[in-house]
mmCIF file of C-alpha atoms in Angstrom:
data_model
loop_
_atom_site.group_PDB
_atom_site.id
_atom_site.type_symbol
_atom_site.label_atom_id
_atom_site.label_comp_id
_atom_site.label_asym_id
_atom_site.label_seq_id
_atom_site.Cartn_x
_atom_site.Cartn_y
_atom_site.Cartn_z
ATOM 1 C CA MET A 6 76.762 90.512 147.884
ATOM 2 C CA HIS A 7 75.714 87.276 149.546
ATOM 3 C CA LYS A 8 74.174 86.514 153.209
ATOM 4 C CA LYS A 9 74.448 82.967 154.353
ATOM 5 C CA ILE A 10 72.997 81.129 157.049
ATOM 6 C CA ILE A 11 75.054 77.852 156.914
ATOM 7 C CA ASN A 12 73.156 76.488 160.085
ATOM 8 C CA PHE A 13 71.882 77.020 163.520
ATOM 9 C CA CYS A 14 73.742 74.648 165.663
ATOM 10 C CA GLN A 15 72.582 73.595 169.795
ATOM 11 C CA ILE A 16 75.194 73.623 172.282
ATOM 12 C CA THR A 17 75.213 72.345 175.813
ATOM 13 C CA GLY A 18 76.596 74.957 177.391
ATOM 14 C CA HIS A 19 77.612 78.379 177.669
ATOM 15 C CA THR A 20 81.182 78.806 178.980
ATOM 16 C CA GLY A 21 83.694 80.676 176.864
ATOM 17 C CA ASP A 22 85.740 77.409 176.021
ATOM 18 C CA MET A 23 82.785 75.229 175.197
ATOM 19 C CA ILE A 24 81.579 77.710 172.721
ATOM 20 C CA GLY A 25 85.050 77.828 171.060
ATOM 21 C CA GLN A 26 84.943 74.182 170.743
ATOM 22 C CA TYR A 27 81.845 74.298 169.193
ATOM 23 C CA VAL A 28 82.548 76.573 166.753
ATOM 24 C CA ASP A 29 86.089 75.305 165.864
ATOM 25 C CA GLY A 30 84.522 71.913 165.400
ATOM 26 C CA TYR A 31 81.682 73.234 163.031
ATOM 27 C CA LEU A 32 84.163 75.435 161.028
ATOM 28 C CA LYS A 33 86.363 71.804 160.201
ATOM 29 C CA SER A 34 82.959 69.814 159.310
ATOM 30 C CA TRP A 35 81.986 72.902 156.679
ATOM 31 C CA GLY A 36 85.509 73.126 155.458
ATOM 32 C CA LEU A 37 86.026 76.785 156.632
ATOM 33 C CA SER A 38 89.508 77.668 157.213
ATOM 34 C CA ASN A 39 90.058 81.192 156.135
ATOM 35 C CA ILE A 40 88.586 83.467 158.728
ATOM 36 C CA LEU A 41 88.601 87.128 158.352
ATOM 37 C CA SER A 42 86.277 87.951 161.525
ATOM 38 C CA ILE A 43 84.048 86.548 163.781
ATOM 39 C CA THR A 44 81.206 88.981 164.989
ATOM 40 C CA VAL A 45 79.687 88.659 168.379
ATOM 41 C CA ASP A 46 77.671 90.843 171.114
ATOM 42 C CA ASN A 47 79.320 91.816 174.212
ATOM 43 C CA VAL A 48 78.758 89.324 176.597
ATOM 44 C CA MET A 49 81.829 87.994 178.577
ATOM 45 C CA ALA A 50 81.390 83.972 177.385
ATOM 46 C CA ASN A 51 82.259 85.480 173.998
ATOM 47 C CA THR A 52 85.359 87.108 174.961
ATOM 48 C CA ALA A 53 86.505 84.104 176.457
ATOM 49 C CA MET A 54 85.417 81.964 173.263
ATOM 50 C CA MET A 55 87.312 84.215 170.856
ATOM 51 C CA ARG A 56 90.610 84.110 173.319
ATOM 52 C CA TYR A 57 89.966 80.062 172.694
ATOM 53 C CA LEU A 58 89.670 80.781 168.950
ATOM 54 C CA LYS A 59 92.681 82.749 168.606
ATOM 55 C CA THR A 60 94.872 80.634 170.099
ATOM 56 C CA ARG A 61 93.295 77.229 168.218
ATOM 57 C CA MET A 62 93.288 78.931 164.870
ATOM 58 C CA ARG A 63 96.654 80.511 164.785
ATOM 59 C CA SER A 64 97.983 76.785 163.996
ATOM 60 C CA TRP A 65 96.089 77.239 160.671
ATOM 61 C CA ASP A 66 98.531 79.689 159.849
ATOM 62 C CA ASN A 67 96.286 81.191 157.100
ATOM 63 C CA HIS A 68 94.492 84.243 158.895
ATOM 64 C CA VAL A 69 94.580 87.814 158.045
ATOM 65 C CA LEU A 70 97.229 89.710 160.106
ATOM 66 C CA ASN A 71 97.672 86.644 162.231
ATOM 67 C CA GLY A 72 94.047 86.763 163.422
ATOM 68 C CA ASP A 73 94.952 89.594 165.647
ATOM 69 C CA PHE A 74 91.759 91.424 164.807
ATOM 70 C CA MET A 75 89.505 88.380 164.244
ATOM 71 C CA HIS A 76 87.260 89.482 167.177
ATOM 72 C CA MET A 77 84.619 91.695 165.896
ATOM 73 C CA ARG A 78 82.367 93.340 168.526
ATOM 74 C CA CYS A 79 78.802 94.059 167.268
ATOM 75 C CA CYS A 80 78.365 97.936 166.735
ATOM 76 C CA THR A 81 74.596 97.408 166.578
ATOM 77 C CA HIS A 82 74.855 95.722 169.991
ATOM 78 C CA VAL A 83 77.178 98.375 171.505
ATOM 79 C CA LEU A 84 74.740 100.945 170.270
ATOM 80 C CA ASN A 85 72.063 99.384 172.047
ATOM 81 C CA LEU A 86 73.862 99.258 175.090
ATOM 82 C CA ILE A 87 74.605 102.981 175.194
ATOM 83 C CA VAL A 88 71.211 103.825 174.721
ATOM 84 C CA LYS A 89 69.837 101.268 177.011
ATOM 85 C CA SER A 90 71.979 102.793 179.717
ATOM 86 C CA SER A 91 71.305 106.489 178.901
ATOM 87 C CA MET A 92 67.606 105.432 179.401
ATOM 88 C CA LYS A 93 67.976 104.065 182.881
ATOM 89 C CA ASN A 94 67.033 106.216 185.831
ATOM 90 C CA ASP A 95 64.521 108.573 183.452
ATOM 91 C CA LYS A 96 62.452 109.271 186.480
ATOM 92 C CA GLY A 97 59.722 106.790 184.938
ATOM 93 C CA TYR A 98 59.097 109.477 181.899
ATOM 94 C CA ILE A 99 59.042 106.727 179.124
ATOM 95 C CA PRO A 100 57.768 103.583 181.656
ATOM 96 C CA LYS A 101 54.562 105.994 181.588
ATOM 97 C CA VAL A 102 54.372 106.345 178.146
ATOM 98 C CA ARG A 103 54.769 103.032 177.586
ATOM 99 C CA ASP A 104 52.271 102.212 180.011
ATOM 100 C CA ALA A 105 49.816 104.518 178.254
ATOM 101 C CA VAL A 106 50.499 102.677 174.913
ATOM 102 C CA LYS A 107 49.905 99.252 176.518
ATOM 103 C CA TYR A 108 46.670 100.409 177.964
ATOM 104 C CA VAL A 109 45.140 101.448 174.120
ATOM 105 C CA LYS A 110 46.651 98.492 172.485
ATOM 106 C CA SER A 111 45.360 95.971 175.255
ATOM 107 C CA SER A 112 41.866 95.683 173.563
ATOM 108 C CA PRO A 113 40.099 96.475 170.317
ATOM 109 C CA SER A 114 37.415 98.648 172.259
ATOM 110 C CA ARG A 115 40.151 100.215 173.965
ATOM 111 C CA LEU A 116 41.861 101.282 170.696
ATOM 112 C CA ALA A 117 38.579 102.125 169.015
ATOM 113 C CA TYR A 118 38.060 104.654 171.823
ATOM 114 C CA PHE A 119 41.217 105.793 171.535
ATOM 115 C CA MET A 120 41.143 106.491 167.503
ATOM 116 C CA VAL A 121 37.701 108.077 168.451
ATOM 117 C CA TYR A 122 39.531 110.900 170.505
ATOM 118 C CA ALA A 123 42.240 111.100 167.824
ATOM 119 C CA ALA A 124 39.881 111.970 165.429
ATOM 120 C CA ASP A 125 38.141 114.346 167.599
ATOM 121 C CA GLU A 126 41.659 116.165 168.213
ATOM 122 C CA LYS A 127 42.338 116.038 164.386
ATOM 123 C CA VAL A 128 45.439 113.851 164.319
ATOM 124 C CA SER A 129 46.862 113.890 160.793
ATOM 125 C CA TYR A 130 49.147 110.743 161.331
ATOM 126 C CA LYS A 131 47.812 107.823 159.826
ATOM 127 C CA GLY A 132 50.101 105.151 161.608
ATOM 128 C CA VAL A 133 49.283 102.962 164.265
ATOM 129 C CA VAL A 134 50.400 103.004 167.805
ATOM 130 C CA VAL A 135 53.061 100.573 168.595
ATOM 131 C CA LEU A 136 54.343 98.599 171.705
ATOM 132 C CA ASP A 137 58.166 98.169 172.144
ATOM 133 C CA VAL A 138 59.804 95.213 172.965
ATOM 134 C CA GLU A 139 62.065 96.538 175.998
ATOM 135 C CA THR A 140 65.129 94.610 175.284
ATOM 136 C CA ARG A 141 65.091 96.534 171.897
ATOM 137 C CA TRP A 142 65.772 100.298 172.004
ATOM 138 C CA ASN A 143 65.113 100.969 168.683
ATOM 139 C CA SER A 144 61.475 99.660 168.987
ATOM 140 C CA THR A 145 61.372 101.932 172.190
ATOM 141 C CA TYR A 146 62.503 104.865 169.777
ATOM 142 C CA LEU A 147 59.564 103.877 167.133
ATOM 143 C CA MET A 148 56.697 103.687 169.853
ATOM 144 C CA LEU A 149 57.937 107.239 171.271
ATOM 145 C CA LYS A 150 57.951 108.511 167.941
ATOM 146 C CA VAL A 151 54.453 107.308 167.273
ATOM 147 C CA ALA A 152 52.922 108.478 171.083
ATOM 148 C CA VAL A 153 54.276 111.678 170.394
ATOM 149 C CA GLU A 154 52.300 111.983 167.008
ATOM 150 C CA TYR A 155 48.866 111.140 169.043
ATOM 151 C CA LYS A 156 49.762 113.076 172.287
ATOM 152 C CA LYS A 157 46.622 115.180 171.732
ATOM 153 C CA ALA A 158 44.574 111.997 171.739
ATOM 154 C CA PHE A 159 46.178 110.564 174.777
ATOM 155 C CA ASP A 160 45.574 113.769 176.563
ATOM 156 C CA LEU A 161 41.891 113.828 175.683
ATOM 157 C CA LEU A 162 41.724 110.269 176.594
ATOM 158 C CA TYR A 163 43.113 111.073 179.979
ATOM 159 C CA ILE A 164 40.821 114.148 180.884
ATOM 160 C CA ARG A 165 37.796 112.343 179.594
ATOM 161 C CA TYR A 166 38.109 108.254 179.831
ATOM 162 C CA HIS A 167 38.226 107.637 183.768
ATOM 163 C CA LEU A 168 39.166 104.039 183.391
ATOM 164 C CA PHE A 169 42.291 105.234 181.526
ATOM 165 C CA ARG A 170 43.163 108.006 184.112
ATOM 166 C CA HIS A 171 42.417 105.495 186.802
ATOM 167 C CA GLU A 172 44.977 102.809 185.178
ATOM 168 C CA MET A 173 47.582 105.505 184.969
ATOM 169 C CA LEU A 174 47.071 106.432 188.485
ATOM 170 C CA LEU A 175 47.538 102.640 189.583
ATOM 171 C CA LYS A 176 51.025 102.989 187.820
ATOM 172 C CA SER A 177 52.189 106.053 189.260
ATOM 173 C CA VAL A 178 51.214 108.800 191.736
ATOM 174 C CA ASP A 179 50.751 111.584 189.325
ATOM 175 C CA GLY A 180 49.982 109.865 186.342
ATOM 176 C CA LEU A 181 50.786 111.025 182.725
ATOM 177 C CA GLN A 182 51.739 114.357 183.193
ATOM 178 C CA GLU A 183 52.807 117.261 180.674
ATOM 179 C CA LYS A 184 56.108 116.911 181.810
ATOM 180 C CA ASP A 185 56.490 113.034 180.511
ATOM 181 C CA TRP A 186 55.554 114.339 177.357
ATOM 182 C CA ALA A 187 58.248 116.977 177.480
ATOM 183 C CA TYR A 188 61.051 114.765 178.609
ATOM 184 C CA VAL A 189 60.239 112.273 175.615
ATOM 185 C CA ILE A 190 59.922 114.852 173.164
ATOM 186 C CA SER A 191 63.160 116.375 174.329
ATOM 187 C CA VAL A 192 65.504 113.486 173.824
ATOM 188 C CA LEU A 193 63.861 112.069 170.513
ATOM 189 C CA PRO A 194 66.210 113.874 168.332
ATOM 190 C CA LEU A 195 69.069 112.165 170.250
ATOM 191 C CA LEU A 196 67.611 108.715 170.206
ATOM 192 C CA GLU A 197 67.198 109.494 166.391
ATOM 193 C CA LEU A 198 70.716 109.307 165.788
ATOM 194 C CA TYR A 199 71.285 105.709 166.959
ATOM 195 C CA TYR A 200 68.190 104.541 164.994
ATOM 196 C CA LYS A 201 69.506 106.009 161.909
ATOM 197 C CA SER A 202 72.779 104.362 162.803
ATOM 198 C CA THR A 203 71.387 101.201 163.615
ATOM 199 C CA THR A 204 69.050 101.038 160.893
ATOM 200 C CA ARG A 205 72.597 101.433 158.430
ATOM 201 C CA LEU A 206 73.883 99.102 159.921
ATOM 202 C CA SER A 207 71.555 96.201 160.033
ATOM 203 C CA GLY A 208 71.338 96.150 156.134
ATOM 204 C CA SER A 209 72.245 92.634 154.525
ATOM 205 C CA LEU A 210 71.809 93.713 150.855
ATOM 206 C CA TYR A 211 75.317 96.148 150.889
ATOM 207 C CA VAL A 212 78.726 96.104 152.442
ATOM 208 C CA THR A 213 78.495 97.464 156.239
ATOM 209 C CA SER A 214 82.016 96.914 157.181
ATOM 210 C CA ALA A 215 83.423 100.121 155.481
ATOM 211 C CA SER A 216 80.348 101.971 157.735
ATOM 212 C CA TYR A 217 81.263 100.775 161.155
ATOM 213 C CA MET A 218 83.767 103.702 161.686
ATOM 214 C CA LYS A 219 81.425 106.043 159.719
ATOM 215 C CA GLU A 220 78.857 105.711 162.249
ATOM 216 C CA VAL A 221 81.289 105.839 165.554
ATOM 217 C CA PHE A 222 82.333 109.279 163.946
ATOM 218 C CA TYR A 223 78.596 109.969 163.127
ATOM 219 C CA ILE A 224 77.361 109.231 167.078
ATOM 220 C CA TRP A 225 80.020 111.018 168.605
ATOM 221 C CA LYS A 226 79.494 113.996 166.387
ATOM 222 C CA GLY A 227 75.909 113.834 167.400
ATOM 223 C CA ILE A 228 76.609 113.530 170.841
ATOM 224 C CA ASN A 229 78.799 116.183 171.090
ATOM 225 C CA LYS A 230 76.599 118.623 169.668
ATOM 226 C CA HIS A 231 73.839 117.589 171.992
ATOM 227 C CA LEU A 232 76.204 118.114 175.085
ATOM 228 C CA GLU A 233 76.104 121.677 174.330
ATOM 229 C CA SER A 234 72.093 121.930 174.035
ATOM 230 C CA GLY A 235 70.215 124.042 176.282
ATOM 231 C CA ASP A 236 67.761 121.663 177.261
ATOM 232 C CA VAL A 237 68.758 119.977 180.347
ATOM 233 C CA ASN A 238 67.030 116.654 179.479
ATOM 234 C CA ILE A 239 68.931 116.438 176.336
ATOM 235 C CA ARG A 240 72.122 117.638 178.198
ATOM 236 C CA GLU A 241 72.003 115.012 180.754
ATOM 237 C CA THR A 242 71.146 112.191 178.447
ATOM 238 C CA ALA A 243 73.776 112.811 176.315
ATOM 239 C CA LYS A 244 76.407 112.782 179.091
ATOM 240 C CA LYS A 245 75.113 109.241 179.935
ATOM 241 C CA MET A 246 75.575 108.637 176.178
ATOM 242 C CA LYS A 247 79.538 110.041 176.242
ATOM 243 C CA THR A 248 80.337 107.856 179.258
ATOM 244 C CA LYS A 249 79.265 104.537 177.697
ATOM 245 C CA PHE A 250 80.435 105.892 174.468
ATOM 246 C CA ASP A 251 84.150 106.112 175.993
ATOM 247 C CA ASN A 252 84.008 102.896 177.512
ATOM 248 C CA TYR A 253 83.743 101.197 174.201
ATOM 249 C CA TRP A 254 85.780 103.791 171.813
ATOM 250 C CA GLY A 255 87.041 105.907 173.829
ATOM 251 C CA ASP A 256 90.292 103.978 173.833
ATOM 252 C CA PRO A 257 92.382 104.241 170.608
ATOM 253 C CA ASN A 258 94.438 101.552 171.887
ATOM 254 C CA LYS A 259 91.647 99.115 171.813
ATOM 255 C CA MET A 260 90.282 99.998 168.134
ATOM 256 C CA ASN A 261 89.883 97.122 165.717
ATOM 257 C CA ILE A 262 92.355 98.025 163.047
ATOM 258 C CA LEU A 263 90.280 96.201 160.754
ATOM 259 C CA LEU A 264 87.716 98.352 160.989
ATOM 260 C CA LEU A 265 89.629 101.631 160.247
ATOM 261 C CA ILE A 266 91.229 99.928 157.582
ATOM 262 C CA ALA A 267 87.576 98.856 155.922
ATOM 263 C CA PHE A 268 86.983 102.871 156.534
ATOM 264 C CA VAL A 269 89.989 103.965 154.498
ATOM 265 C CA LEU A 270 89.421 101.495 151.363
ATOM 266 C CA ASP A 271 86.151 103.630 150.811
ATOM 267 C CA PRO A 272 87.399 105.805 148.258
ATOM 268 C CA ARG A 273 84.842 108.719 149.545
ATOM 269 C CA MET A 274 87.351 108.376 152.597
ATOM 270 C CA LYS A 275 90.369 107.466 152.422
ATOM 271 C CA LYS A 276 93.096 108.112 155.252
ATOM 272 C CA VAL A 277 92.604 111.709 155.510
ATOM 273 C CA VAL A 278 89.246 111.624 156.652
ATOM 274 C CA ALA A 279 90.065 108.698 159.074
ATOM 275 C CA GLU A 280 92.751 110.862 160.497
ATOM 276 C CA PHE A 281 90.873 113.941 160.477
ATOM 277 C CA TYR A 282 88.164 112.192 162.744
ATOM 278 C CA ILE A 283 90.889 110.232 164.759
ATOM 279 C CA SER A 284 92.287 113.487 165.650
ATOM 280 C CA LEU A 285 88.954 114.994 166.371
ATOM 281 C CA LEU A 286 88.147 111.735 168.961
ATOM 282 C CA TYR A 287 91.406 111.371 170.489
ATOM 283 C CA GLY A 288 93.616 114.163 170.292
ATOM 284 C CA LYS A 289 97.326 113.631 170.594
ATOM 285 C CA LYS A 290 96.571 110.095 171.860
ATOM 286 C CA GLY A 291 95.320 109.126 168.246
ATOM 287 C CA ASP A 292 98.755 109.649 166.735
ATOM 288 C CA ASP A 293 99.729 106.326 167.425
ATOM 289 C CA LEU A 294 96.666 104.794 166.165
ATOM 290 C CA LYS A 295 97.361 106.607 162.866
ATOM 291 C CA LYS A 296 100.750 104.836 162.523
ATOM 292 C CA ARG A 297 99.179 101.649 163.683
ATOM 293 C CA LEU A 298 96.719 102.062 160.885
ATOM 294 C CA ASP A 299 99.425 102.935 158.365
ATOM 295 C CA SER A 300 101.638 99.908 159.612
ATOM 296 C CA PHE A 301 99.106 97.351 159.353
ATOM 297 C CA LEU A 302 97.701 98.725 155.750
ATOM 298 C CA LYS A 303 101.380 98.048 154.402
ATOM 299 C CA LYS A 304 101.150 94.411 156.173
ATOM 300 C CA LEU A 305 98.001 93.777 155.016
ATOM 301 C CA TYR A 306 98.858 94.606 151.610
ATOM 302 C CA ALA A 307 102.128 92.641 151.660
ATOM 303 C CA GLN A 308 99.972 89.896 152.989
ATOM 304 C CA TYR A 309 97.537 89.833 149.871
ATOM 305 C CA SER A 310 100.066 90.408 147.478
ATOM 306 C CA GLY A 311 101.894 87.426 148.597
ATOM 307 C CA SER A 312 105.081 89.551 149.556
ATOM 308 C CA ASP A 313 107.085 89.424 152.380
ATOM 309 C CA ASP A 314 108.263 93.303 151.938
ATOM 310 C CA SER A 315 105.322 95.728 152.358
ATOM 311 C CA SER A 316 107.051 98.200 150.335
ATOM 312 C CA GLN A 317 107.514 95.719 147.296
ATOM 313 C CA SER A 318 105.820 96.443 144.122
ATOM 314 C CA SER A 319 103.081 94.435 141.993
ATOM 315 C CA GLN A 320 104.194 92.763 138.941
ATOM 316 C CA PRO A 321 107.613 94.074 136.993
ATOM 317 C CA LEU A 322 107.192 95.935 133.487
ATOM 318 C CA THR A 323 108.235 94.744 130.260
ATOM 319 C CA PRO A 324 111.829 95.921 129.728
ATOM 320 C CA LEU A 325 112.367 99.006 127.340
ATOM 321 C CA ASN A 326 114.117 98.973 124.376
ATOM 322 C CA ASP A 327 116.753 101.514 123.097
ATOM 323 C CA ASP A 328 114.154 103.011 120.860
ATOM 324 C CA ASP A 329 111.470 103.358 124.022
ATOM 325 C CA ASP A 330 113.938 104.684 126.396
ATOM 326 C CA ASP A 331 115.052 107.618 123.757
ATOM 327 C CA ILE A 332 111.426 108.402 122.978
ATOM 328 C CA LEU A 333 110.960 108.577 127.131
ATOM 329 C CA CYS A 334 114.197 110.827 127.610
ATOM 330 C CA HIS A 335 113.122 112.840 124.928
ATOM 331 C CA TYR A 336 109.764 114.037 126.592
ATOM 332 C CA ASN A 337 111.051 114.418 130.042
ATOM 333 C CA LYS A 338 113.773 116.787 128.641
ATOM 334 C CA LYS A 339 111.276 118.535 126.797
ATOM 335 C CA SER A 340 108.429 118.635 129.353
ATOM 336 C CA GLY A 341 110.677 118.968 132.524
ATOM 337 C CA HIS A 342 109.154 115.871 134.037
ATOM 338 C CA LYS A 343 111.270 113.701 136.317
ATOM 339 C CA ASP A 344 110.344 110.243 136.726
ATOM 340 C CA ASP A 345 110.431 109.100 140.335
ATOM 341 C CA PRO A 346 112.980 106.049 140.453
ATOM 342 C CA LYS A 347 110.874 104.303 143.477
ATOM 343 C CA THR A 348 108.193 102.235 142.227
ATOM 344 C CA LYS A 349 104.729 102.805 144.056
ATOM 345 C CA THR A 350 102.575 100.081 145.284
ATOM 346 C CA GLU A 351 99.240 99.811 144.284
ATOM 347 C CA ILE A 352 98.265 100.835 147.792
ATOM 348 C CA GLU A 353 100.483 103.612 147.743
ATOM 349 C CA SER A 354 98.913 105.060 144.361
ATOM 350 C CA TYR A 355 95.363 104.391 145.643
ATOM 351 C CA PHE A 356 95.958 107.137 148.697
ATOM 352 C CA GLN A 357 97.411 109.426 146.369
ATOM 353 C CA GLU A 358 94.491 109.782 144.075
ATOM 354 C CA ASP A 359 91.923 112.038 145.112
ATOM 355 C CA ARG A 360 89.013 110.807 146.951
ATOM 356 C CA ILE A 361 85.923 110.315 145.107
ATOM 357 C CA PRO A 362 83.481 113.368 145.466
ATOM 358 C CA HIS A 363 80.794 112.817 148.390
ATOM 359 C CA ASN A 364 77.337 113.851 146.971
ATOM 360 C CA PRO A 365 74.805 113.419 149.912
ATOM 361 C CA SER A 366 71.493 112.858 148.574
#
């Protein structure tokens, strides 16, 4: 498994067509013509760029499935958008905790005061409070997770250290209250779902393409579980996440088939698991997606095997001589076995084999 950064390229404009022209030119200069997919975030200019490149590259006549699924939306960016959207209008709970962390981190003396109070409260956590980067929600999750570990120290600091209390009251009328901590604590398990998925999908030393849909199913299952929570904060946050989730993955007709193909080629999953989750996500609306998956699997196999007919088998077997034929006839007669006259393709045999057992660690 290799990860190669070929180059960083400066461009003079940011319209979709202009970005597409740059990418087109660089691919040619690098001698790259076999492009499976291009992964981009969900900016409108990138959508326009992909339209340009699809039209341009079709003339190269060497793309998987005619390049129809070349546009790959970055899963971690979608997760980022879902979480950031759900964290909007949180009534200022998270900004208050952020302000508290920012105050403690702003100077060595303040941090020293804080750690004294942490020792007084016998906080066992040994990590250091961290301030997030607001554009990266996963850093916000880590900030909140650590801040909750130090909640008792923050509470004591607020009671005893008037400068901290004054600063927090300047930021908001009621300062840092128990309700702020209650909200943060309640939504952390839901945020953890996305943090784990983002971490798994951000790996560069292992294949992540087969994990994309696995993480989509994982997030969907987690959201639905939290929609039934008795905690109103979790329930409301999950509702916001479900709305945004449906914007990106709620329409089976917009699903990138290559991602499902990568999923079913994982021998622990195969089509049976994919179809199970397609039914859960989309109900009857998913029936057409299952048919498309099956159809494009055959087309993809045909393209890679170099055949025009997706039902064509692999290399022909050596012809049997008369003695061989007699031995097999004798075997079939005595065992009751009947040979299937239709030769299966390798992909058909793969799906008929049992899945590799899943052994969670």
